[in-house]
């Protein structure tokens, strides 16, 4: 409340706008877009004008050295609150910049990571027009959660079609790398072709990293296939790059 809280809110917003875009599967509207909307804007207006599926909202309250940050994620399709959290801290114990960075990273991870709130909502209730490449990536996360041979074949076919249509879709190539690797380690839906699954996994992972060297999913895929190929030192190096990126 008041000018101090408003200042903290501005800083936290900037931290979130840095943290959220690290997750390549989501599109984030920037500060100027949010500033153009009234504080109590209806979620239906956000969906209608911006086409945004989710709204991340919240506030900051200050009492002496105590700071309380509230955050909530709303589904603009249903007006449902999908997630909410409160973070309490003390600027007498930790500096403000550390608090802002810590809270922003916790919020971004909770809502935007591949198995986070947004992904869960999309898998359980996908938009009616979401039948293309983005839908394939959501199906991949569902497959990773259950690791079923049936889902594996469906998602692999979907992603192969996606990269055929969009050859520069780095995230899809990274996911394909994991699916090809699963042909080898789990014996899921092995293709009757001459090339080995592990070779196709390498090719897909390298293609993903080549297309987008900062894509965390691509680096994770390359790290994984290196590890399962007994190239542990190389895998650790790529893993360090992924951590530095995200």
PDB file of C-alpha atoms in Angstrom:
ATOM      1  CA  UNK A   1       0.000   0.000   0.000  1.00  0.00           C
ATOM      2  CA  UNK A   2       1.232   3.523  -0.736  1.00  0.00           C
ATOM      3  CA  UNK A   3       4.196   4.762  -2.787  1.00  0.00           C
ATOM      4  CA  UNK A   4       6.688   2.353  -1.182  1.00  0.00           C
ATOM      5  CA  UNK A   5       4.584  -0.676  -2.072  1.00  0.00           C
ATOM      6  CA  UNK A   6       4.061   0.725  -5.571  1.00  0.00           C
ATOM      7  CA  UNK A   7       7.831   1.001  -5.996  1.00  0.00           C
ATOM      8  CA  UNK A   8       8.306  -2.596  -4.840  1.00  0.00           C
ATOM      9  CA  UNK A   9       5.538  -3.741  -7.187  1.00  0.00           C
ATOM     10  CA  UNK A  10       7.274  -2.118 -10.155  1.00  0.00           C
ATOM     11  CA  UNK A  11      10.532  -3.871  -9.303  1.00  0.00           C
ATOM     12  CA  UNK A  12       8.827  -7.235  -8.863  1.00  0.00           C
ATOM     13  CA  UNK A  13       7.011  -6.826 -12.183  1.00  0.00           C
ATOM     14  CA  UNK A  14      10.321  -6.238 -13.950  1.00  0.00           C
ATOM     15  CA  UNK A  15      11.805  -9.354 -12.324  1.00  0.00           C
ATOM     16  CA  UNK A  16       8.818 -11.432 -13.469  1.00  0.00           C
ATOM     17  CA  UNK A  17       9.125 -10.108 -17.013  1.00  0.00           C
ATOM     18  CA  UNK A  18      12.703 -11.381 -16.970  1.00  0.00           C
ATOM     19  CA  UNK A  19      11.930 -14.757 -15.371  1.00  0.00           C
ATOM     20  CA  UNK A  20       8.829 -15.823 -17.323  1.00  0.00           C
ATOM     21  CA  UNK A  21      10.186 -15.624 -20.915  1.00  0.00           C
ATOM     22  CA  UNK A  22      12.884 -18.159 -19.994  1.00  0.00           C
ATOM     23  CA  UNK A  23      10.163 -20.760 -20.442  1.00  0.00           C
ATOM     24  CA  UNK A  24      10.063 -20.953 -24.227  1.00  0.00           C
ATOM     25  CA  UNK A  25       6.618 -22.565 -24.459  1.00  0.00           C
ATOM     26  CA  UNK A  26       4.750 -19.457 -23.304  1.00  0.00           C
ATOM     27  CA  UNK A  27       4.248 -15.986 -24.739  1.00  0.00           C
ATOM     28  CA  UNK A  28       4.438 -13.143 -22.230  1.00  0.00           C
ATOM     29  CA  UNK A  29       2.878  -9.723 -22.749  1.00  0.00           C
ATOM     30  CA  UNK A  30       5.166  -6.933 -21.553  1.00  0.00           C
ATOM     31  CA  UNK A  31       4.917  -4.103 -19.063  1.00  0.00           C
ATOM     32  CA  UNK A  32       3.456  -1.583 -21.513  1.00  0.00           C
ATOM     33  CA  UNK A  33       0.563  -3.931 -22.262  1.00  0.00           C
ATOM     34  CA  UNK A  34      -0.246  -4.440 -18.589  1.00  0.00           C
ATOM     35  CA  UNK A  35       0.021  -0.702 -17.879  1.00  0.00           C
ATOM     36  CA  UNK A  36      -2.599   0.002 -20.545  1.00  0.00           C
ATOM     37  CA  UNK A  37      -5.182  -2.079 -18.662  1.00  0.00           C
ATOM     38  CA  UNK A  38      -7.157  -0.834 -15.628  1.00  0.00           C
ATOM     39  CA  UNK A  39      -6.290  -2.445 -12.249  1.00  0.00           C
ATOM     40  CA  UNK A  40      -9.560  -4.390 -11.972  1.00  0.00           C
ATOM     41  CA  UNK A  41      -9.860  -5.381 -15.624  1.00  0.00           C
ATOM     42  CA  UNK A  42     -12.147  -8.326 -16.373  1.00  0.00           C
ATOM     43  CA  UNK A  43     -10.458 -11.508 -17.528  1.00  0.00           C
ATOM     44  CA  UNK A  44     -12.890 -11.763 -20.450  1.00  0.00           C
ATOM     45  CA  UNK A  45     -11.571  -8.444 -21.783  1.00  0.00           C
ATOM     46  CA  UNK A  46      -7.993  -9.675 -21.560  1.00  0.00           C
ATOM     47  CA  UNK A  47      -8.877 -12.796 -23.513  1.00  0.00           C
ATOM     48  CA  UNK A  48     -10.921 -10.841 -26.059  1.00  0.00           C
ATOM     49  CA  UNK A  49      -8.417  -8.033 -26.708  1.00  0.00           C
ATOM     50  CA  UNK A  50      -5.111  -9.852 -26.255  1.00  0.00           C
ATOM     51  CA  UNK A  51      -6.018 -13.490 -26.826  1.00  0.00           C
ATOM     52  CA  UNK A  52      -4.261 -14.358 -23.565  1.00  0.00           C
ATOM     53  CA  UNK A  53      -5.242 -17.635 -21.905  1.00  0.00           C
ATOM     54  CA  UNK A  54      -3.890 -16.738 -18.454  1.00  0.00           C
ATOM     55  CA  UNK A  55      -3.619 -13.645 -16.261  1.00  0.00           C
ATOM     56  CA  UNK A  56      -0.968 -13.387 -13.553  1.00  0.00           C
ATOM     57  CA  UNK A  57      -2.005 -10.816 -10.977  1.00  0.00           C
ATOM     58  CA  UNK A  58      -1.103  -9.873  -7.433  1.00  0.00           C
ATOM     59  CA  UNK A  59      -0.015  -7.141  -5.084  1.00  0.00           C
ATOM     60  CA  UNK A  60       2.517  -5.958  -2.522  1.00  0.00           C
ATOM     61  CA  UNK A  61       1.896  -4.774   1.051  1.00  0.00           C
ATOM     62  CA  UNK A  62       4.514  -3.171   3.284  1.00  0.00           C
ATOM     63  CA  UNK A  63       4.478  -2.767   7.072  1.00  0.00           C
ATOM     64  CA  UNK A  64       7.722  -1.458   8.507  1.00  0.00           C
ATOM     65  CA  UNK A  65      10.408  -3.839   7.318  1.00  0.00           C
ATOM     66  CA  UNK A  66       7.910  -6.592   6.531  1.00  0.00           C
ATOM     67  CA  UNK A  67       6.909  -7.215   2.914  1.00  0.00           C
ATOM     68  CA  UNK A  68       4.034  -9.440   1.787  1.00  0.00           C
ATOM     69  CA  UNK A  69       3.620 -10.403  -1.869  1.00  0.00           C
ATOM     70  CA  UNK A  70       0.451 -12.085  -3.107  1.00  0.00           C
ATOM     71  CA  UNK A  71       0.226 -13.759  -6.504  1.00  0.00           C
ATOM     72  CA  UNK A  72      -2.564 -15.570  -8.330  1.00  0.00           C
ATOM     73  CA  UNK A  73      -3.034 -17.109 -11.758  1.00  0.00           C
ATOM     74  CA  UNK A  74      -6.443 -16.847 -13.427  1.00  0.00           C
ATOM     75  CA  UNK A  75      -7.862 -18.729 -16.395  1.00  0.00           C
ATOM     76  CA  UNK A  76      -9.383 -16.146 -18.741  1.00  0.00           C
ATOM     77  CA  UNK A  77     -11.655 -18.800 -20.269  1.00  0.00           C
ATOM     78  CA  UNK A  78     -13.422 -19.640 -17.008  1.00  0.00           C
ATOM     79  CA  UNK A  79     -12.456 -16.779 -14.643  1.00  0.00           C
ATOM     80  CA  UNK A  80     -11.209 -19.511 -12.297  1.00  0.00           C
ATOM     81  CA  UNK A  81      -8.302 -18.926  -9.913  1.00  0.00           C
ATOM     82  CA  UNK A  82      -5.954 -21.781 -10.812  1.00  0.00           C
ATOM     83  CA  UNK A  83      -3.240 -21.001  -8.282  1.00  0.00           C
ATOM     84  CA  UNK A  84      -2.475 -18.519  -5.518  1.00  0.00           C
ATOM     85  CA  UNK A  85       0.381 -18.007  -3.107  1.00  0.00           C
ATOM     86  CA  UNK A  86       1.567 -15.569  -0.457  1.00  0.00           C
ATOM     87  CA  UNK A  87       5.227 -14.746   0.155  1.00  0.00           C
ATOM     88  CA  UNK A  88       6.362 -13.014   3.350  1.00  0.00           C
ATOM     89  CA  UNK A  89       9.827 -11.573   3.875  1.00  0.00           C
ATOM     90  CA  UNK A  90      11.771  -8.959   5.829  1.00  0.00           C
ATOM     91  CA  UNK A  91      13.927  -6.310   4.167  1.00  0.00           C
ATOM     92  CA  UNK A  92      15.746  -5.971   7.475  1.00  0.00           C
ATOM     93  CA  UNK A  93      17.065  -9.500   6.999  1.00  0.00           C
ATOM     94  CA  UNK A  94      17.427  -9.756   3.221  1.00  0.00           C
ATOM     95  CA  UNK A  95      17.944  -6.946   0.725  1.00  0.00           C
ATOM     96  CA  UNK A  96      15.047  -5.954  -1.501  1.00  0.00           C
ATOM     97  CA  UNK A  97      16.661  -7.033  -4.771  1.00  0.00           C
ATOM     98  CA  UNK A  98      17.240 -10.549  -3.444  1.00  0.00           C
ATOM     99  CA  UNK A  99      13.633 -10.769  -2.248  1.00  0.00           C
ATOM    100  CA  UNK A 100      12.247  -9.576  -5.590  1.00  0.00           C
ATOM    101  CA  UNK A 101      14.399 -12.002  -7.576  1.00  0.00           C
ATOM    102  CA  UNK A 102      13.557 -14.914  -5.275  1.00  0.00           C
ATOM    103  CA  UNK A 103       9.801 -14.307  -5.387  1.00  0.00           C
ATOM    104  CA  UNK A 104       9.798 -13.780  -9.168  1.00  0.00           C
ATOM    105  CA  UNK A 105      11.663 -17.041  -9.777  1.00  0.00           C
ATOM    106  CA  UNK A 106       9.353 -18.978  -7.446  1.00  0.00           C
ATOM    107  CA  UNK A 107       6.243 -17.599  -9.137  1.00  0.00           C
ATOM    108  CA  UNK A 108       7.587 -18.166 -12.660  1.00  0.00           C
ATOM    109  CA  UNK A 109       8.608 -21.734 -11.858  1.00  0.00           C
ATOM    110  CA  UNK A 110       5.271 -22.573 -10.231  1.00  0.00           C
ATOM    111  CA  UNK A 111       3.114 -21.342 -13.088  1.00  0.00           C
ATOM    112  CA  UNK A 112       5.242 -21.670 -16.233  1.00  0.00           C
ATOM    113  CA  UNK A 113       7.487 -24.726 -15.939  1.00  0.00           C
ATOM    114  CA  UNK A 114       6.609 -27.688 -18.201  1.00  0.00           C
ATOM    115  CA  UNK A 115       4.733 -29.484 -15.408  1.00  0.00           C
ATOM    116  CA  UNK A 116       3.445 -26.291 -13.816  1.00  0.00           C
ATOM    117  CA  UNK A 117       0.001 -24.787 -13.432  1.00  0.00           C
ATOM    118  CA  UNK A 118      -0.352 -23.501 -17.007  1.00  0.00           C
ATOM    119  CA  UNK A 119       0.655 -26.798 -18.592  1.00  0.00           C
ATOM    120  CA  UNK A 120      -1.719 -28.747 -16.347  1.00  0.00           C
ATOM    121  CA  UNK A 121      -4.603 -26.442 -17.228  1.00  0.00           C
ATOM    122  CA  UNK A 122      -3.872 -26.649 -20.962  1.00  0.00           C
ATOM    123  CA  UNK A 123      -3.669 -30.449 -20.948  1.00  0.00           C
ATOM    124  CA  UNK A 124      -6.928 -30.854 -19.019  1.00  0.00           C
ATOM    125  CA  UNK A 125      -8.813 -28.160 -20.933  1.00  0.00           C
ATOM    126  CA  UNK A 126      -7.080 -27.223 -24.220  1.00  0.00           C
ATOM    127  CA  UNK A 127      -8.441 -24.327 -26.291  1.00  0.00           C
ATOM    128  CA  UNK A 128     -10.792 -25.571 -29.049  1.00  0.00           C
ATOM    129  CA  UNK A 129      -8.525 -24.217 -31.807  1.00  0.00           C
ATOM    130  CA  UNK A 130      -5.358 -25.686 -30.322  1.00  0.00           C
ATOM    131  CA  UNK A 131      -4.868 -28.543 -32.772  1.00  0.00           C
ATOM    132  CA  UNK A 132      -1.419 -27.726 -34.100  1.00  0.00           C
ATOM    133  CA  UNK A 133       2.165 -27.644 -33.005  1.00  0.00           C
ATOM    134  CA  UNK A 134       1.563 -26.121 -29.591  1.00  0.00           C
ATOM    135  CA  UNK A 135      -0.897 -28.902 -28.831  1.00  0.00           C
ATOM    136  CA  UNK A 136       1.867 -31.420 -29.584  1.00  0.00           C
ATOM    137  CA  UNK A 137       4.100 -29.893 -26.926  1.00  0.00           C
ATOM    138  CA  UNK A 138       1.320 -30.091 -24.347  1.00  0.00           C
ATOM    139  CA  UNK A 139       0.753 -33.734 -25.234  1.00  0.00           C
ATOM    140  CA  UNK A 140       4.470 -34.351 -24.708  1.00  0.00           C
ATOM    141  CA  UNK A 141       4.215 -33.175 -21.091  1.00  0.00           C
ATOM    142  CA  UNK A 142       1.241 -35.472 -20.540  1.00  0.00           C
ATOM    143  CA  UNK A 143       3.274 -38.357 -21.972  1.00  0.00           C
ATOM    144  CA  UNK A 144       6.222 -37.616 -19.684  1.00  0.00           C
ATOM    145  CA  UNK A 145       3.894 -37.676 -16.697  1.00  0.00           C
ATOM    146  CA  UNK A 146       2.568 -41.173 -17.475  1.00  0.00           C
ATOM    147  CA  UNK A 147       5.233 -42.741 -19.762  1.00  0.00           C
ATOM    148  CA  UNK A 148       2.778 -44.936 -21.664  1.00  0.00           C
ATOM    149  CA  UNK A 149       3.695 -46.709 -24.890  1.00  0.00           C
ATOM    150  CA  UNK A 150       0.389 -45.660 -26.497  1.00  0.00           C
ATOM    151  CA  UNK A 151       0.900 -41.975 -25.760  1.00  0.00           C
ATOM    152  CA  UNK A 152       4.515 -42.210 -26.921  1.00  0.00           C
ATOM    153  CA  UNK A 153       3.529 -43.193 -30.457  1.00  0.00           C
ATOM    154  CA  UNK A 154       0.836 -40.529 -30.692  1.00  0.00           C
ATOM    155  CA  UNK A 155       3.079 -37.712 -29.485  1.00  0.00           C
ATOM    156  CA  UNK A 156       6.035 -38.793 -31.627  1.00  0.00           C
ATOM    157  CA  UNK A 157       3.860 -38.732 -34.758  1.00  0.00           C
ATOM    158  CA  UNK A 158       2.425 -35.356 -33.788  1.00  0.00           C
ATOM    159  CA  UNK A 159       5.847 -33.784 -33.212  1.00  0.00           C
ATOM    160  CA  UNK A 160       7.285 -35.269 -36.392  1.00  0.00           C
ATOM    161  CA  UNK A 161       4.451 -33.609 -38.304  1.00  0.00           C
ATOM    162  CA  UNK A 162       5.110 -30.360 -36.429  1.00  0.00           C
ATOM    163  CA  UNK A 163       8.810 -30.191 -37.358  1.00  0.00           C
ATOM    164  CA  UNK A 164       7.965 -31.133 -40.941  1.00  0.00           C
ATOM    165  CA  UNK A 165       5.710 -28.070 -41.077  1.00  0.00           C
ATOM    166  CA  UNK A 166       7.938 -25.830 -38.934  1.00  0.00           C
ATOM    167  CA  UNK A 167      11.570 -27.002 -39.295  1.00  0.00           C
ATOM    168  CA  UNK A 168      12.826 -24.182 -37.046  1.00  0.00           C
ATOM    169  CA  UNK A 169      10.651 -25.212 -34.058  1.00  0.00           C
ATOM    170  CA  UNK A 170      13.511 -25.912 -31.628  1.00  0.00           C
ATOM    171  CA  UNK A 171      11.359 -27.034 -28.711  1.00  0.00           C
ATOM    172  CA  UNK A 172       9.632 -29.668 -30.852  1.00  0.00           C
ATOM    173  CA  UNK A 173      13.007 -31.013 -31.987  1.00  0.00           C
ATOM    174  CA  UNK A 174      14.126 -31.227 -28.354  1.00  0.00           C
ATOM    175  CA  UNK A 175      11.018 -33.171 -27.395  1.00  0.00           C
ATOM    176  CA  UNK A 176      11.474 -35.496 -30.364  1.00  0.00           C
ATOM    177  CA  UNK A 177      14.987 -36.221 -29.133  1.00  0.00           C
ATOM    178  CA  UNK A 178      13.589 -37.503 -25.834  1.00  0.00           C
ATOM    179  CA  UNK A 179      10.943 -39.581 -27.611  1.00  0.00           C
ATOM    180  CA  UNK A 180      13.561 -41.173 -29.864  1.00  0.00           C
ATOM    181  CA  UNK A 181      15.686 -41.904 -26.810  1.00  0.00           C
ATOM    182  CA  UNK A 182      12.691 -43.598 -25.181  1.00  0.00           C
ATOM    183  CA  UNK A 183      12.519 -45.956 -28.167  1.00  0.00           C
ATOM    184  CA  UNK A 184      15.927 -47.173 -27.028  1.00  0.00           C
ATOM    185  CA  UNK A 185      15.749 -47.126 -23.230  1.00  0.00           C
ATOM    186  CA  UNK A 186      12.100 -48.224 -22.828  1.00  0.00           C
ATOM    187  CA  UNK A 187      11.697 -50.087 -26.146  1.00  0.00           C
ATOM    188  CA  UNK A 188       8.688 -47.895 -26.961  1.00  0.00           C
ATOM    189  CA  UNK A 189       7.418 -48.118 -30.572  1.00  0.00           C
ATOM    190  CA  UNK A 190      10.793 -48.781 -32.201  1.00  0.00           C
ATOM    191  CA  UNK A 191      10.695 -47.906 -35.885  1.00  0.00           C
ATOM    192  CA  UNK A 192      11.667 -50.568 -38.459  1.00  0.00           C
ATOM    193  CA  UNK A 193      14.272 -48.323 -40.081  1.00  0.00           C
ATOM    194  CA  UNK A 194      18.029 -48.619 -40.414  1.00  0.00           C
ATOM    195  CA  UNK A 195      19.035 -45.697 -38.171  1.00  0.00           C
ATOM    196  CA  UNK A 196      19.284 -46.396 -34.454  1.00  0.00           C
ATOM    197  CA  UNK A 197      17.004 -44.496 -32.037  1.00  0.00           C
ATOM    198  CA  UNK A 198      20.021 -43.112 -30.182  1.00  0.00           C
ATOM    199  CA  UNK A 199      21.387 -41.655 -33.424  1.00  0.00           C
ATOM    200  CA  UNK A 200      18.075 -39.998 -34.250  1.00  0.00           C
ATOM    201  CA  UNK A 201      17.933 -38.672 -30.687  1.00  0.00           C
ATOM    202  CA  UNK A 202      21.374 -37.073 -31.093  1.00  0.00           C
ATOM    203  CA  UNK A 203      20.421 -35.550 -34.429  1.00  0.00           C
ATOM    204  CA  UNK A 204      17.202 -34.051 -33.069  1.00  0.00           C
ATOM    205  CA  UNK A 205      18.894 -32.663 -29.943  1.00  0.00           C
ATOM    206  CA  UNK A 206      21.722 -31.103 -31.925  1.00  0.00           C
ATOM    207  CA  UNK A 207      19.232 -29.603 -34.371  1.00  0.00           C
ATOM    208  CA  UNK A 208      17.326 -28.057 -31.461  1.00  0.00           C
ATOM    209  CA  UNK A 209      20.466 -26.526 -29.932  1.00  0.00           C
ATOM    210  CA  UNK A 210      21.627 -25.284 -33.331  1.00  0.00           C
ATOM    211  CA  UNK A 211      18.286 -23.560 -33.900  1.00  0.00           C
ATOM    212  CA  UNK A 212      18.116 -22.014 -30.431  1.00  0.00           C
ATOM    213  CA  UNK A 213      21.327 -22.264 -28.347  1.00  0.00           C
ATOM    214  CA  UNK A 214      19.597 -20.708 -25.337  1.00  0.00           C
ATOM    215  CA  UNK A 215      16.602 -23.059 -25.345  1.00  0.00           C
ATOM    216  CA  UNK A 216      16.622 -24.903 -22.020  1.00  0.00           C
ATOM    217  CA  UNK A 217      14.572 -27.815 -23.411  1.00  0.00           C
ATOM    218  CA  UNK A 218      17.106 -28.269 -26.214  1.00  0.00           C
ATOM    219  CA  UNK A 219      20.035 -28.289 -23.800  1.00  0.00           C
ATOM    220  CA  UNK A 220      18.232 -30.717 -21.500  1.00  0.00           C
ATOM    221  CA  UNK A 221      17.605 -33.069 -24.421  1.00  0.00           C
ATOM    222  CA  UNK A 222      21.250 -32.979 -25.504  1.00  0.00           C
ATOM    223  CA  UNK A 223      22.396 -33.514 -21.913  1.00  0.00           C
ATOM    224  CA  UNK A 224      20.088 -36.522 -21.544  1.00  0.00           C
ATOM    225  CA  UNK A 225      21.151 -38.303 -24.723  1.00  0.00           C
ATOM    226  CA  UNK A 226      24.823 -37.674 -23.894  1.00  0.00           C
ATOM    227  CA  UNK A 227      24.328 -39.151 -20.438  1.00  0.00           C
ATOM    228  CA  UNK A 228      22.640 -42.298 -21.743  1.00  0.00           C
ATOM    229  CA  UNK A 229      25.455 -42.648 -24.271  1.00  0.00           C
ATOM    230  CA  UNK A 230      27.950 -42.841 -21.375  1.00  0.00           C
ATOM    231  CA  UNK A 231      29.411 -39.435 -22.277  1.00  0.00           C
ATOM    232  CA  UNK A 232      28.982 -38.171 -18.745  1.00  0.00           C
ATOM    233  CA  UNK A 233      31.518 -35.328 -18.709  1.00  0.00           C
ATOM    234  CA  UNK A 234      29.999 -33.819 -21.861  1.00  0.00           C
ATOM    235  CA  UNK A 235      26.514 -34.251 -20.397  1.00  0.00           C
ATOM    236  CA  UNK A 236      27.535 -32.363 -17.250  1.00  0.00           C
ATOM    237  CA  UNK A 237      28.961 -29.507 -19.307  1.00  0.00           C
ATOM    238  CA  UNK A 238      25.726 -29.148 -21.270  1.00  0.00           C
ATOM    239  CA  UNK A 239      23.750 -29.384 -18.019  1.00  0.00           C
ATOM    240  CA  UNK A 240      25.721 -26.457 -16.611  1.00  0.00           C
ATOM    241  CA  UNK A 241      24.848 -24.446 -19.720  1.00  0.00           C
ATOM    242  CA  UNK A 242      21.163 -25.269 -19.202  1.00  0.00           C
ATOM    243  CA  UNK A 243      21.297 -24.140 -15.565  1.00  0.00           C
ATOM    244  CA  UNK A 244      23.042 -20.912 -16.526  1.00  0.00           C
ATOM    245  CA  UNK A 245      20.386 -20.240 -19.168  1.00  0.00           C
ATOM    246  CA  UNK A 246      17.465 -20.789 -16.811  1.00  0.00           C
TER     247      UNK A 246
END
